[in-house]
Amino acid sequence: MSRKIESCTLEVREGAEWRAVTALSDAEWTGFAPAGCGVDQGRVIAVPAEPQHAILDPNAPDRDFRLIHPDGEPLFAFLGYVDDRRPRPKGAIILGISTTPELLGEWTQELAASSGD
């Protein structure tokens, strides 16, 4: 399963609060690996507006991230990490998804329905 997102905001959870980290453009989420295949639960490849942000350190531990649509609607949340080991387009980052993402907003119905295809 793959989903393109033209633009969104990356947020990180700090305690009970969500804080904006950077705008993302040309984002693509690929997710929901088959159960038991021994790989992560997908990844987000995107171009960050602030690629040097401290939150985007590949040596940092897993964090709770979520993506927010430009209209303010949360798309999905996940526990993930910055993956600097995989090839990626110039200027892009890869966020590895460690756990099954929590679908939010309209994506809850839309992607749940398409996962049965």
JSON list of C-alpha atoms in Angstrom, two decimals:
[
{"chain": "A", "resi": 1, "resn": "MET", "atom": "CA", "xyz": [0.00, 0.00, 0.00]},
{"chain": "A", "resi": 2, "resn": "SER", "atom": "CA", "xyz": [1.30, 3.44, -0.88]},
{"chain": "A", "resi": 3, "resn": "ARG", "atom": "CA", "xyz": [-0.11, 6.91, -0.42]},
{"chain": "A", "resi": 4, "resn": "LYS", "atom": "CA", "xyz": [1.29, 10.22, -1.72]},
{"chain": "A", "resi": 5, "resn": "ILE", "atom": "CA", "xyz": [0.86, 13.42, 0.28]},
{"chain": "A", "resi": 6, "resn": "GLU", "atom": "CA", "xyz": [1.73, 16.63, -1.54]},
{"chain": "A", "resi": 7, "resn": "SER", "atom": "CA", "xyz": [2.37, 18.57, 1.65]},
{"chain": "A", "resi": 8, "resn": "CYS", "atom": "CA", "xyz": [1.91, 18.04, 5.38]},
{"chain": "A", "resi": 9, "resn": "THR", "atom": "CA", "xyz": [3.43, 18.90, 8.73]},
{"chain": "A", "resi": 10, "resn": "LEU", "atom": "CA", "xyz": [5.51, 16.50, 10.78]},
{"chain": "A", "resi": 11, "resn": "GLU", "atom": "CA", "xyz": [4.80, 16.64, 14.50]},
{"chain": "A", "resi": 12, "resn": "VAL", "atom": "CA", "xyz": [6.48, 14.92, 17.45]},
{"chain": "A", "resi": 13, "resn": "ARG", "atom": "CA", "xyz": [4.92, 14.10, 20.81]},
{"chain": "A", "resi": 14, "resn": "GLU", "atom": "CA", "xyz": [6.62, 15.66, 23.79]},
{"chain": "A", "resi": 15, "resn": "GLY", "atom": "CA", "xyz": [4.89, 14.40, 26.91]},
{"chain": "A", "resi": 16, "resn": "ALA", "atom": "CA", "xyz": [1.16, 14.88, 26.38]},
{"chain": "A", "resi": 17, "resn": "GLU", "atom": "CA", "xyz": [1.60, 17.59, 23.72]},
{"chain": "A", "resi": 18, "resn": "TRP", "atom": "CA", "xyz": [2.23, 17.44, 19.98]},
{"chain": "A", "resi": 19, "resn": "ARG", "atom": "CA", "xyz": [4.74, 19.96, 18.58]},
{"chain": "A", "resi": 20, "resn": "ALA", "atom": "CA", "xyz": [5.32, 20.85, 14.92]},
{"chain": "A", "resi": 21, "resn": "VAL", "atom": "CA", "xyz": [8.80, 19.92, 13.69]},
{"chain": "A", "resi": 22, "resn": "THR", "atom": "CA", "xyz": [8.86, 20.83, 10.00]},
{"chain": "A", "resi": 23, "resn": "ALA", "atom": "CA", "xyz": [6.76, 21.01, 6.88]},
{"chain": "A", "resi": 24, "resn": "LEU", "atom": "CA", "xyz": [7.15, 18.04, 4.52]},
{"chain": "A", "resi": 25, "resn": "SER", "atom": "CA", "xyz": [6.61, 18.05, 0.77]},
{"chain": "A", "resi": 26, "resn": "ASP", "atom": "CA", "xyz": [6.46, 15.27, -1.81]},
{"chain": "A", "resi": 27, "resn": "ALA", "atom": "CA", "xyz": [5.76, 12.78, 0.96]},
{"chain": "A", "resi": 28, "resn": "GLU", "atom": "CA", "xyz": [5.05, 9.14, 0.21]},
{"chain": "A", "resi": 29, "resn": "TRP", "atom": "CA", "xyz": [3.89, 6.67, 2.82]},
{"chain": "A", "resi": 30, "resn": "THR", "atom": "CA", "xyz": [4.39, 3.00, 2.08]},
{"chain": "A", "resi": 31, "resn": "GLY", "atom": "CA", "xyz": [3.08, 0.78, 4.79]},
{"chain": "A", "resi": 32, "resn": "PHE", "atom": "CA", "xyz": [1.47, -2.29, 6.23]},
{"chain": "A", "resi": 33, "resn": "ALA", "atom": "CA", "xyz": [4.08, -4.98, 5.58]},
{"chain": "A", "resi": 34, "resn": "PRO", "atom": "CA", "xyz": [2.68, -8.53, 5.69]},
{"chain": "A", "resi": 35, "resn": "ALA", "atom": "CA", "xyz": [2.55, -9.95, 9.20]},
{"chain": "A", "resi": 36, "resn": "GLY", "atom": "CA", "xyz": [5.53, -12.05, 10.22]},
{"chain": "A", "resi": 37, "resn": "CYS", "atom": "CA", "xyz": [7.79, -10.96, 7.37]},
{"chain": "A", "resi": 38, "resn": "GLY", "atom": "CA", "xyz": [10.36, -9.48, 9.76]},
{"chain": "A", "resi": 39, "resn": "VAL", "atom": "CA", "xyz": [10.38, -5.95, 8.37]},
{"chain": "A", "resi": 40, "resn": "ASP", "atom": "CA", "xyz": [9.16, -2.66, 9.74]},
{"chain": "A", "resi": 41, "resn": "GLN", "atom": "CA", "xyz": [5.64, -1.35, 9.26]},
{"chain": "A", "resi": 42, "resn": "GLY", "atom": "CA", "xyz": [6.58, 0.90, 6.37]},
{"chain": "A", "resi": 43, "resn": "ARG", "atom": "CA", "xyz": [8.19, 4.25, 5.89]},
{"chain": "A", "resi": 44, "resn": "VAL", "atom": "CA", "xyz": [7.58, 7.86, 4.97]},
{"chain": "A", "resi": 45, "resn": "ILE", "atom": "CA", "xyz": [9.90, 9.39, 2.37]},
{"chain": "A", "resi": 46, "resn": "ALA", "atom": "CA", "xyz": [9.63, 13.18, 2.17]},
{"chain": "A", "resi": 47, "resn": "VAL", "atom": "CA", "xyz": [11.50, 16.43, 1.66]},
{"chain": "A", "resi": 48, "resn": "PRO", "atom": "CA", "xyz": [11.62, 18.43, 4.92]},
{"chain": "A", "resi": 49, "resn": "ALA", "atom": "CA", "xyz": [11.60, 22.23, 4.92]},
{"chain": "A", "resi": 50, "resn": "GLU", "atom": "CA", "xyz": [14.10, 22.09, 7.82]},
{"chain": "A", "resi": 51, "resn": "PRO", "atom": "CA", "xyz": [16.35, 19.08, 7.13]},
{"chain": "A", "resi": 52, "resn": "GLN", "atom": "CA", "xyz": [18.79, 19.99, 9.91]},
{"chain": "A", "resi": 53, "resn": "HIS", "atom": "CA", "xyz": [16.18, 20.02, 12.69]},
{"chain": "A", "resi": 54, "resn": "ALA", "atom": "CA", "xyz": [17.51, 18.24, 15.80]},
{"chain": "A", "resi": 55, "resn": "ILE", "atom": "CA", "xyz": [14.47, 15.92, 15.89]},
{"chain": "A", "resi": 56, "resn": "LEU", "atom": "CA", "xyz": [15.62, 14.49, 12.54]},
{"chain": "A", "resi": 57, "resn": "ASP", "atom": "CA", "xyz": [18.82, 13.04, 14.04]},
{"chain": "A", "resi": 58, "resn": "PRO", "atom": "CA", "xyz": [19.18, 9.43, 12.85]},
{"chain": "A", "resi": 59, "resn": "ASN", "atom": "CA", "xyz": [20.92, 8.53, 16.12]},
{"chain": "A", "resi": 60, "resn": "ALA", "atom": "CA", "xyz": [17.94, 9.56, 18.25]},
{"chain": "A", "resi": 61, "resn": "PRO", "atom": "CA", "xyz": [15.70, 6.90, 19.79]},
{"chain": "A", "resi": 62, "resn": "ASP", "atom": "CA", "xyz": [12.28, 6.07, 18.36]},
{"chain": "A", "resi": 63, "resn": "ARG", "atom": "CA", "xyz": [9.76, 8.87, 18.84]},
{"chain": "A", "resi": 64, "resn": "ASP", "atom": "CA", "xyz": [6.02, 9.32, 18.44]},
{"chain": "A", "resi": 65, "resn": "PHE", "atom": "CA", "xyz": [5.41, 11.15, 15.16]},
{"chain": "A", "resi": 66, "resn": "ARG", "atom": "CA", "xyz": [2.27, 12.15, 13.31]},
{"chain": "A", "resi": 67, "resn": "LEU", "atom": "CA", "xyz": [1.52, 13.77, 9.97]},
{"chain": "A", "resi": 68, "resn": "ILE", "atom": "CA", "xyz": [-0.92, 16.66, 9.73]},
{"chain": "A", "resi": 69, "resn": "HIS", "atom": "CA", "xyz": [-2.72, 17.61, 6.50]},
{"chain": "A", "resi": 70, "resn": "PRO", "atom": "CA", "xyz": [-2.49, 21.33, 5.55]},
{"chain": "A", "resi": 71, "resn": "ASP", "atom": "CA", "xyz": [-6.15, 21.72, 6.58]},
{"chain": "A", "resi": 72, "resn": "GLY", "atom": "CA", "xyz": [-5.16, 20.73, 10.14]},
{"chain": "A", "resi": 73, "resn": "GLU", "atom": "CA", "xyz": [-6.51, 17.18, 10.08]},
{"chain": "A", "resi": 74, "resn": "PRO", "atom": "CA", "xyz": [-4.18, 14.50, 11.53]},
{"chain": "A", "resi": 75, "resn": "LEU", "atom": "CA", "xyz": [-3.57, 11.74, 8.94]},
{"chain": "A", "resi": 76, "resn": "PHE", "atom": "CA", "xyz": [-1.77, 9.12, 11.04]},
{"chain": "A", "resi": 77, "resn": "ALA", "atom": "CA", "xyz": [0.51, 8.70, 14.02]},
{"chain": "A", "resi": 78, "resn": "PHE", "atom": "CA", "xyz": [3.31, 6.20, 14.54]},
{"chain": "A", "resi": 79, "resn": "LEU", "atom": "CA", "xyz": [6.33, 5.26, 16.61]},
{"chain": "A", "resi": 80, "resn": "GLY", "atom": "CA", "xyz": [9.30, 5.74, 14.32]},
{"chain": "A", "resi": 81, "resn": "TYR", "atom": "CA", "xyz": [12.87, 6.75, 13.65]},
{"chain": "A", "resi": 82, "resn": "VAL", "atom": "CA", "xyz": [14.94, 8.63, 11.07]},
{"chain": "A", "resi": 83, "resn": "ASP", "atom": "CA", "xyz": [16.52, 6.04, 8.77]},
{"chain": "A", "resi": 84, "resn": "ASP", "atom": "CA", "xyz": [19.74, 7.22, 7.15]},
{"chain": "A", "resi": 85, "resn": "ARG", "atom": "CA", "xyz": [20.77, 3.75, 5.91]},
{"chain": "A", "resi": 86, "resn": "ARG", "atom": "CA", "xyz": [18.46, 3.48, 2.90]},
{"chain": "A", "resi": 87, "resn": "PRO", "atom": "CA", "xyz": [18.95, 5.22, -0.45]},
{"chain": "A", "resi": 88, "resn": "ARG", "atom": "CA", "xyz": [16.67, 8.22, -0.93]},
{"chain": "A", "resi": 89, "resn": "PRO", "atom": "CA", "xyz": [16.20, 11.16, -3.28]},
{"chain": "A", "resi": 90, "resn": "LYS", "atom": "CA", "xyz": [18.46, 14.15, -2.72]},
{"chain": "A", "resi": 91, "resn": "GLY", "atom": "CA", "xyz": [17.18, 16.32, 0.14]},
{"chain": "A", "resi": 92, "resn": "ALA", "atom": "CA", "xyz": [14.70, 13.70, 1.33]},
{"chain": "A", "resi": 93, "resn": "ILE", "atom": "CA", "xyz": [14.48, 11.94, 4.68]},
{"chain": "A", "resi": 94, "resn": "ILE", "atom": "CA", "xyz": [13.10, 8.53, 5.49]},
{"chain": "A", "resi": 95, "resn": "LEU", "atom": "CA", "xyz": [11.06, 7.97, 8.62]},
{"chain": "A", "resi": 96, "resn": "GLY", "atom": "CA", "xyz": [10.96, 4.28, 9.44]},
{"chain": "A", "resi": 97, "resn": "ILE", "atom": "CA", "xyz": [7.73, 3.15, 11.10]},
{"chain": "A", "resi": 98, "resn": "SER", "atom": "CA", "xyz": [8.35, 0.75, 13.99]},
{"chain": "A", "resi": 99, "resn": "THR", "atom": "CA", "xyz": [4.76, -0.11, 14.88]},
{"chain": "A", "resi": 100, "resn": "THR", "atom": "CA", "xyz": [1.46, -0.32, 13.04]},
{"chain": "A", "resi": 101, "resn": "PRO", "atom": "CA", "xyz": [0.45, 3.29, 12.35]},
{"chain": "A", "resi": 102, "resn": "GLU", "atom": "CA", "xyz": [-2.71, 4.67, 13.94]},
{"chain": "A", "resi": 103, "resn": "LEU", "atom": "CA", "xyz": [-4.87, 5.97, 11.11]},
{"chain": "A", "resi": 104, "resn": "LEU", "atom": "CA", "xyz": [-6.67, 9.21, 11.94]},
{"chain": "A", "resi": 105, "resn": "GLY", "atom": "CA", "xyz": [-9.39, 11.41, 10.43]},
{"chain": "A", "resi": 106, "resn": "GLU", "atom": "CA", "xyz": [-10.68, 10.50, 6.99]},
{"chain": "A", "resi": 107, "resn": "TRP", "atom": "CA", "xyz": [-7.86, 8.03, 6.50]},
{"chain": "A", "resi": 108, "resn": "THR", "atom": "CA", "xyz": [-9.41, 5.78, 9.15]},
{"chain": "A", "resi": 109, "resn": "GLN", "atom": "CA", "xyz": [-12.27, 4.81, 6.87]},
{"chain": "A", "resi": 110, "resn": "GLU", "atom": "CA", "xyz": [-10.59, 5.31, 3.51]},
{"chain": "A", "resi": 111, "resn": "LEU", "atom": "CA", "xyz": [-7.47, 3.20, 4.07]},
{"chain": "A", "resi": 112, "resn": "ALA", "atom": "CA", "xyz": [-9.17, 0.58, 6.24]},
{"chain": "A", "resi": 113, "resn": "ALA", "atom": "CA", "xyz": [-11.60, -0.07, 3.38]},
{"chain": "A", "resi": 114, "resn": "SER", "atom": "CA", "xyz": [-8.82, -0.34, 0.78]},
{"chain": "A", "resi": 115, "resn": "SER", "atom": "CA", "xyz": [-6.70, -2.71, 2.92]},
{"chain": "A", "resi": 116, "resn": "GLY", "atom": "CA", "xyz": [-9.27, -5.44, 2.28]},
{"chain": "A", "resi": 117, "resn": "ASP", "atom": "CA", "xyz": [-8.63, -5.30, -1.49]}
]
